[in-house]
């Protein structure tokens, strides 16, 4: 019987980790601020961020916290991922079943060769360097 304290609670997710890290950065910034009023305001902001992260981790409304976390992740995905790179990554994943990928030792370009051919000599079309690899 597992009736632990975190049973049925949201726990840590990407948004909670981000809020905690932001609180640590804010608290560090508060320690170097010389103006008393500004230091108090920044310290309070850090405390609010820690409280919010703790509240999210202890929340029992898992569905709502999951939606918040997904919004947070999609917000950052819109900045960090190029749609063409995502498509290329998906295509590569499918092609790994039939092809192997190697980097040319000279120019570092990625080369695609068929799988299951044993040891083959690969000639880089970019620089002309030849090397032997097992597929």
XYZ file of N, CA, C and O in Angstrom:
540
model
N 0.838 -1.174 0.000
C 0.000 0.000 0.000
C 0.884 1.238 0.000
O 1.653 1.464 0.923
N 0.801 2.048 -1.068
C 1.647 3.228 -1.211
C 0.804 4.486 -1.043
O 0.208 4.973 -1.982
N 0.723 5.014 0.158
C -0.015 6.239 0.436
C 0.955 7.365 0.732
O 0.844 8.060 1.729
N 1.941 7.555 -0.147
C 2.941 8.588 0.049
C 2.355 9.974 -0.099
O 1.248 10.178 -0.615
N 3.095 10.952 0.352
C 2.637 12.338 0.324
C 2.387 12.820 -1.100
O 1.439 13.555 -1.359
N 3.217 12.393 -2.057
C 3.072 12.867 -3.423
C 2.094 12.024 -4.241
O 1.891 12.282 -5.414
N 1.479 11.047 -3.632
C 0.511 10.232 -4.341
C -0.680 11.093 -4.759
O -1.294 11.774 -3.947
N -0.988 11.106 -6.066
C -2.104 11.885 -6.582
C -1.795 13.358 -6.777
O -2.696 14.158 -6.979
N -0.533 13.725 -6.712
C -0.150 15.122 -6.900
C 0.603 15.271 -8.220
O 1.089 14.302 -8.789
N 0.703 16.506 -8.687
C 1.305 16.776 -9.988
C 2.787 16.421 -10.024
O 3.267 15.826 -10.967
N 3.531 16.821 -9.032
C 4.965 16.572 -9.027
C 5.696 17.570 -9.903
O 5.141 18.567 -10.351
N 6.937 17.302 -10.181
C 7.775 18.223 -10.940
C 7.545 18.050 -12.441
O 7.430 16.944 -12.939
N 7.467 19.175 -13.149
C 7.405 19.158 -14.602
C 8.282 20.293 -15.125
O 8.947 20.985 -14.353
N 8.320 20.480 -16.427
C 9.226 21.465 -17.029
C 8.935 22.884 -16.543
O 9.854 23.657 -16.283
N 7.656 23.237 -16.398
C 7.309 24.579 -15.937
C 7.746 24.803 -14.493
O 8.280 25.866 -14.159
N 7.575 23.802 -13.650
C 8.012 23.921 -12.252
C 9.525 24.062 -12.152
O 10.037 24.856 -11.358
N 10.235 23.310 -12.947
C 11.703 23.407 -12.965
C 12.132 24.788 -13.446
O 13.039 25.412 -12.886
N 11.467 25.300 -14.487
C 11.780 26.631 -15.002
C 11.518 27.694 -13.935
O 12.340 28.599 -13.748
N 10.377 27.605 -13.259
C 10.056 28.584 -12.209
C 11.086 28.539 -11.087
O 11.501 29.582 -10.563
N 11.522 27.346 -10.705
C 12.528 27.210 -9.655
C 13.861 27.802 -10.090
O 14.510 28.519 -9.325
N 14.263 27.520 -11.326
C 15.525 28.085 -11.831
C 15.441 29.602 -11.921
O 16.397 30.308 -11.555
N 14.318 30.112 -12.370
C 14.122 31.558 -12.443
C 14.164 32.176 -11.048
O 14.731 33.257 -10.862
N 13.615 31.490 -10.067
C 13.657 31.975 -8.691
C 15.093 32.022 -8.178
O 15.484 32.971 -7.480
N 15.897 31.014 -8.511
C 17.296 31.008 -8.086
C 18.078 32.154 -8.723
O 18.888 32.812 -8.064
N 17.825 32.401 -10.007
C 18.491 33.514 -10.683
C 18.058 34.838 -10.064
O 18.886 35.728 -9.821
N 16.769 34.966 -9.781
C 16.247 36.189 -9.171
C 16.822 36.391 -7.775
O 17.197 37.514 -7.410
N 16.923 35.320 -6.994
C 17.494 35.432 -5.649
C 18.971 35.811 -5.710
O 19.452 36.600 -4.895
N 19.683 35.272 -6.675
C 21.083 35.635 -6.851
C 21.214 37.103 -7.232
O 22.088 37.810 -6.731
N 20.330 37.549 -8.118
C 20.344 38.964 -8.516
C 20.036 39.849 -7.312
O 20.630 40.925 -7.153
N 19.131 39.408 -6.448
C 18.780 40.196 -5.260
C 19.972 40.350 -4.325
O 20.107 41.374 -3.645
N 20.852 39.359 -4.318
C 21.986 39.423 -3.404
C 23.043 40.451 -3.822
O 23.851 40.865 -3.003
N 23.021 40.847 -5.094
C 24.017 41.817 -5.550
C 23.450 43.231 -5.695
O 24.190 44.161 -5.996
N 22.144 43.374 -5.498
C 21.523 44.694 -5.590
C 21.845 45.483 -4.326
O 21.703 44.977 -3.207
N 22.256 46.716 -4.513
C 22.672 47.532 -3.362
C 21.529 48.344 -2.760
O 21.539 48.628 -1.571
N 20.542 48.718 -3.553
C 19.427 49.503 -3.041
C 18.500 48.602 -2.229
O 18.048 47.572 -2.717
N 18.220 49.005 -1.006
C 17.428 48.179 -0.082
C 16.027 47.890 -0.631
O 15.575 46.755 -0.595
N 15.351 48.902 -1.139
C 13.990 48.720 -1.637
C 13.968 47.762 -2.827
O 13.131 46.856 -2.892
N 14.882 47.946 -3.756
C 14.948 47.078 -4.931
C 15.280 45.644 -4.520
O 14.716 44.686 -5.069
N 16.176 45.483 -3.553
C 16.548 44.146 -3.077
C 15.337 43.438 -2.478
O 15.122 42.240 -2.720
N 14.526 44.162 -1.705
C 13.345 43.567 -1.087
C 12.342 43.138 -2.161
O 11.788 42.042 -2.108
N 12.132 43.981 -3.156
C 11.182 43.665 -4.223
C 11.641 42.439 -5.013
O 10.850 41.523 -5.282
N 12.911 42.392 -5.358
C 13.435 41.252 -6.126
C 13.415 39.981 -5.275
O 13.094 38.892 -5.768
N 13.708 40.096 -3.991
C 13.655 38.933 -3.092
C 12.228 38.417 -2.960
O 11.999 37.196 -2.925
N 11.261 39.322 -2.883
C 9.860 38.911 -2.824
C 9.443 38.210 -4.121
O 8.700 37.223 -4.087
N 9.921 38.710 -5.233
C 9.626 38.059 -6.519
C 10.181 36.639 -6.545
O 9.508 35.702 -7.008
N 11.385 36.454 -6.015
C 11.988 35.114 -5.949
C 11.158 34.204 -5.049
O 10.914 33.035 -5.383
N 10.697 34.736 -3.920
C 9.883 33.943 -2.998
C 8.553 33.554 -3.638
O 8.078 32.418 -3.481
N 7.949 34.477 -4.389
C 6.685 34.178 -5.073
C 6.902 33.089 -6.119
O 6.073 32.174 -6.264
N 8.006 33.148 -6.857
C 8.298 32.125 -7.866
C 8.486 30.748 -7.222
O 7.985 29.739 -7.735
N 9.186 30.700 -6.095
C 9.376 29.424 -5.376
C 8.041 28.899 -4.876
O 7.748 27.701 -4.996
N 7.216 29.790 -4.326
C 5.901 29.381 -3.823
C 5.025 28.854 -4.963
O 4.332 27.840 -4.811
N 5.070 29.521 -6.115
C 4.284 29.083 -7.262
C 4.751 27.710 -7.753
O 3.927 26.833 -8.052
N 6.057 27.505 -7.818
C 6.588 26.196 -8.244
C 6.176 25.105 -7.257
O 5.758 24.013 -7.670
N 6.269 25.395 -5.961
C 5.876 24.411 -4.947
C 4.383 24.119 -5.033
O 3.959 22.956 -4.940
N 3.576 25.163 -5.232
C 2.131 24.981 -5.337
C 1.791 24.087 -6.534
O 0.937 23.210 -6.437
N 2.476 24.309 -7.674
C 2.228 23.488 -8.853
C 2.606 22.026 -8.601
O 1.912 21.119 -9.023
N 3.737 21.808 -7.902
C 4.181 20.434 -7.641
C 3.243 19.713 -6.676
O 3.052 18.507 -6.778
N 2.644 20.435 -5.744
C 1.775 19.811 -4.744
C 0.310 19.770 -5.178
O -0.526 19.206 -4.478
N -0.003 20.348 -6.312
C -1.381 20.428 -6.787
C -1.939 19.040 -7.092
O -1.250 18.174 -7.627
N -3.205 18.861 -6.780
C -3.882 17.604 -7.105
C -4.652 17.701 -8.417
O -5.170 16.705 -8.899
N -4.748 18.900 -8.977
C -5.437 19.091 -10.249
C -4.437 18.841 -11.386
O -3.950 19.760 -12.041
N -4.168 17.584 -11.603
C -3.124 17.173 -12.534
C -3.464 17.581 -13.964
O -2.597 18.027 -14.713
N -4.729 17.478 -14.351
C -5.120 17.810 -15.727
C -4.844 19.285 -16.029
O -4.317 19.618 -17.096
N -5.196 20.161 -15.107
C -4.978 21.588 -15.329
C -3.486 21.918 -15.365
O -3.035 22.723 -16.180
N -2.684 21.304 -14.480
C -1.240 21.544 -14.475
C -0.610 21.016 -15.754
O 0.333 21.590 -16.282
N -1.131 19.906 -16.280
C -0.597 19.340 -17.521
C -0.858 20.296 -18.686
O 0.008 20.485 -19.542
N -2.047 20.905 -18.717
C -2.371 21.868 -19.776
C -1.447 23.081 -19.679
O -0.926 23.562 -20.692
N -1.217 23.583 -18.460
C -0.311 24.721 -18.267
C 1.094 24.376 -18.742
O 1.746 25.176 -19.416
N 1.564 23.179 -18.393
C 2.903 22.756 -18.786
C 3.003 22.622 -20.304
O 4.005 23.018 -20.905
N 1.966 22.089 -20.940
C 1.985 21.942 -22.400
C 1.996 23.301 -23.082
O 2.692 23.490 -24.076
N 1.259 24.275 -22.558
C 1.295 25.636 -23.108
C 2.688 26.230 -22.984
O 3.188 26.880 -23.903
N 3.302 26.019 -21.825
C 4.663 26.506 -21.594
C 5.630 25.887 -22.600
O 6.427 26.577 -23.236
N 5.543 24.574 -22.777
C 6.441 23.884 -23.701
C 6.202 24.309 -25.140
O 7.156 24.521 -25.897
N 4.960 24.470 -25.537
C 4.678 24.878 -26.915
C 5.133 26.309 -27.165
O 5.560 26.642 -28.267
N 5.069 27.160 -26.141
C 5.567 28.528 -26.269
C 7.057 28.525 -26.584
O 7.521 29.200 -27.492
N 7.831 27.704 -25.868
C 9.268 27.659 -26.107
C 9.621 26.880 -27.361
O 10.627 27.155 -28.002
N 8.789 25.905 -27.740
C 9.034 25.182 -28.990
C 8.906 26.111 -30.188
O 9.614 25.959 -31.172
N 7.991 27.079 -30.102
C 7.799 27.988 -31.223
C 9.045 28.829 -31.485
O 9.292 29.243 -32.607
N 9.859 29.074 -30.451
C 11.099 29.824 -30.621
C 12.267 28.932 -30.994
O 13.150 29.328 -31.738
N 12.286 27.720 -30.460
C 13.488 26.905 -30.566
C 13.515 25.966 -31.762
O 14.581 25.575 -32.196
N 12.377 25.591 -32.305
C 12.397 24.594 -33.369
C 12.019 25.196 -34.706
O 11.034 25.894 -34.844
N 12.819 24.870 -35.668
C 12.537 25.230 -37.042
C 11.673 24.111 -37.632
O 12.039 22.942 -37.536
N 10.526 24.425 -38.237
C 9.664 23.370 -38.767
C 10.365 22.477 -39.789
O 10.105 21.284 -39.846
N 11.279 23.045 -40.581
C 11.996 22.229 -41.563
C 12.902 21.227 -40.874
O 13.017 20.085 -41.315
N 13.550 21.636 -39.782
C 14.420 20.715 -39.052
C 13.604 19.593 -38.424
O 14.062 18.449 -38.369
N 12.407 19.903 -37.949
C 11.553 18.880 -37.355
C 11.153 17.846 -38.405
O 11.165 16.637 -38.136
N 10.810 18.309 -39.596
C 10.464 17.392 -40.687
C 11.665 16.548 -41.095
O 11.535 15.354 -41.348
N 12.838 17.175 -41.167
C 14.052 16.452 -41.530
C 14.377 15.382 -40.495
O 14.759 14.264 -40.844
N 14.204 15.712 -39.234
C 14.473 14.762 -38.159
C 13.510 13.573 -38.252
O 13.913 12.421 -38.078
N 12.247 13.849 -38.552
C 11.255 12.784 -38.687
C 11.599 11.884 -39.876
O 11.523 10.662 -39.783
N 11.994 12.499 -41.003
C 12.372 11.738 -42.192
C 13.590 10.867 -41.909
O 13.642 9.698 -42.288
N 14.579 11.444 -41.225
C 15.796 10.698 -40.897
C 15.486 9.493 -40.027
O 16.073 8.420 -40.194
N 14.570 9.673 -39.076
C 14.215 8.578 -38.177
C 13.643 7.408 -38.973
O 13.967 6.255 -38.707
N 12.800 7.713 -39.952
C 12.242 6.667 -40.805
C 13.327 6.025 -41.676
O 13.336 4.815 -41.872
N 14.234 6.838 -42.199
C 15.267 6.325 -43.097
C 16.322 5.503 -42.372
O 17.049 4.745 -43.013
N 16.431 5.629 -41.073
C 17.432 4.851 -40.321
C 17.166 3.355 -40.411
O 18.045 2.554 -40.137
N 15.951 2.981 -40.788
C 15.628 1.565 -40.954
C 16.333 0.991 -42.179
O 16.688 -0.180 -42.198
N 16.524 1.818 -43.199
C 17.094 1.326 -44.454
C 18.460 1.923 -44.779
O 19.141 1.434 -45.680
N 18.845 2.983 -44.092
C 20.107 3.660 -44.385
C 20.888 3.945 -43.099
O 20.313 4.082 -42.032
N 22.203 4.031 -43.252
C 23.083 4.404 -42.142
C 23.663 5.787 -42.448
O 23.816 6.167 -43.610
N 23.960 6.531 -41.401
C 24.514 7.875 -41.560
C 25.925 7.909 -40.978
O 26.158 7.396 -39.886
N 26.855 8.496 -41.724
C 28.233 8.664 -41.271
C 28.660 10.094 -41.537
O 28.157 10.739 -42.458
N 29.644 10.556 -40.755
C 30.231 11.874 -41.016
C 31.560 11.663 -41.716
O 32.352 10.803 -41.328
N 31.792 12.469 -42.728
C 33.061 12.414 -43.441
C 34.160 12.875 -42.487
O 34.032 13.926 -41.854
N 35.260 12.106 -42.354
C 36.338 12.504 -41.446
C 37.037 13.796 -41.872
O 37.639 14.473 -41.052
N 36.953 14.140 -43.149
C 37.634 15.344 -43.650
C 36.779 16.594 -43.498
O 37.164 17.541 -42.838
N 35.602 16.598 -44.142
C 34.793 17.833 -44.180
C 33.650 17.833 -43.163
O 32.943 18.829 -43.045
N 33.447 16.712 -42.472
C 32.426 16.578 -41.423
C 30.995 16.645 -41.939
O 30.069 16.833 -41.175
N 30.792 16.506 -43.246
C 29.441 16.469 -43.807
C 28.824 15.116 -43.503
O 29.506 14.095 -43.424
N 27.501 15.104 -43.328
C 26.814 13.854 -43.048
C 26.482 13.148 -44.356
O 25.959 13.762 -45.291
N 26.778 11.849 -44.396
C 26.566 11.057 -45.597
C 25.605 9.917 -45.290
O 25.655 9.326 -44.213
N 24.752 9.584 -46.257
C 23.772 8.513 -46.095
C 24.133 7.376 -47.032
O 24.348 7.586 -48.226
N 24.219 6.155 -46.467
C 24.534 4.972 -47.275
C 23.539 3.869 -46.927
O 22.982 3.848 -45.834
N 23.307 2.920 -47.852
C 22.350 1.838 -47.573
C 22.859 0.905 -46.481
O 24.061 0.655 -46.364
N 21.939 0.399 -45.677
C 22.283 -0.552 -44.612
C 22.442 -1.956 -45.190
O 21.926 -2.269 -46.255
N 23.158 -2.803 -44.443
C 23.248 -4.219 -44.771
C 24.173 -4.569 -45.922
O 24.067 -5.647 -46.494
N 25.103 -3.725 -46.277
C 26.016 -3.994 -47.390
C 27.378 -4.487 -46.909
O 28.273 -4.697 -47.705
N 27.546 -4.628 -45.602
C 28.833 -5.051 -45.066
C 29.815 -3.898 -45.064
O 29.442 -2.740 -44.945
N 31.124 -4.222 -45.220
C 32.137 -3.170 -45.292
C 32.125 -2.556 -46.684
O 32.234 -3.277 -47.681
N 31.976 -1.239 -46.717
C 31.961 -0.566 -48.015
C 32.894 0.638 -47.979
O 33.196 1.180 -46.920
N 33.369 0.986 -49.171
C 34.191 2.187 -49.317
C 33.243 3.336 -49.647
O 32.498 3.277 -50.624
N 33.262 4.363 -48.814
C 32.386 5.517 -49.001
C 33.225 6.661 -49.542
O 34.283 6.974 -48.999
N 32.759 7.268 -50.616
C 33.414 8.442 -51.184
C 32.526 9.646 -50.913
O 31.369 9.683 -51.327
N 33.068 10.618 -50.231
C 32.320 11.833 -49.912
C 32.109 12.641 -51.194
O 33.076 12.982 -51.872
N 30.855 12.954 -51.535
C 30.615 13.728 -52.749
C 31.023 15.199 -52.616
O 31.187 15.890 -53.617
N 31.250 15.653 -51.398
C 31.595 17.057 -51.178
C 33.099 17.315 -51.340
O 33.503 18.273 -51.982
N 33.906 16.422 -50.734
C 35.364 16.666 -50.769
C 36.129 15.568 -51.498
O 37.320 15.684 -51.729
N 35.480 14.436 -51.815
C 36.139 13.357 -52.535
C 36.926 12.407 -51.652
O 37.511 11.447 -52.149
N 36.936 12.608 -50.338
C 37.685 11.726 -49.417
C 37.012 10.352 -49.391
O 35.793 10.241 -49.370
N 37.844 9.300 -49.369
C 37.330 7.946 -49.301
C 37.671 7.332 -47.946
O 38.782 7.520 -47.441
N 36.699 6.605 -47.377
C 36.931 5.896 -46.122
C 36.059 4.649 -46.107
O 35.097 4.540 -46.867
N 36.436 3.682 -45.260
C 35.748 2.397 -45.211
C 34.958 2.318 -43.900
O 35.487 2.579 -42.826
N 33.693 1.913 -44.040
C 32.821 1.730 -42.877
C 31.994 0.484 -43.076
O 31.719 0.047 -44.193
N 31.532 -0.092 -41.953
C 30.649 -1.256 -41.992
C 29.223 -0.759 -41.843
O 28.901 0.003 -40.936
N 28.350 -1.200 -42.751
C 26.944 -0.810 -42.669
C 26.185 -1.980 -42.128
O 25.097 -2.239 -42.283
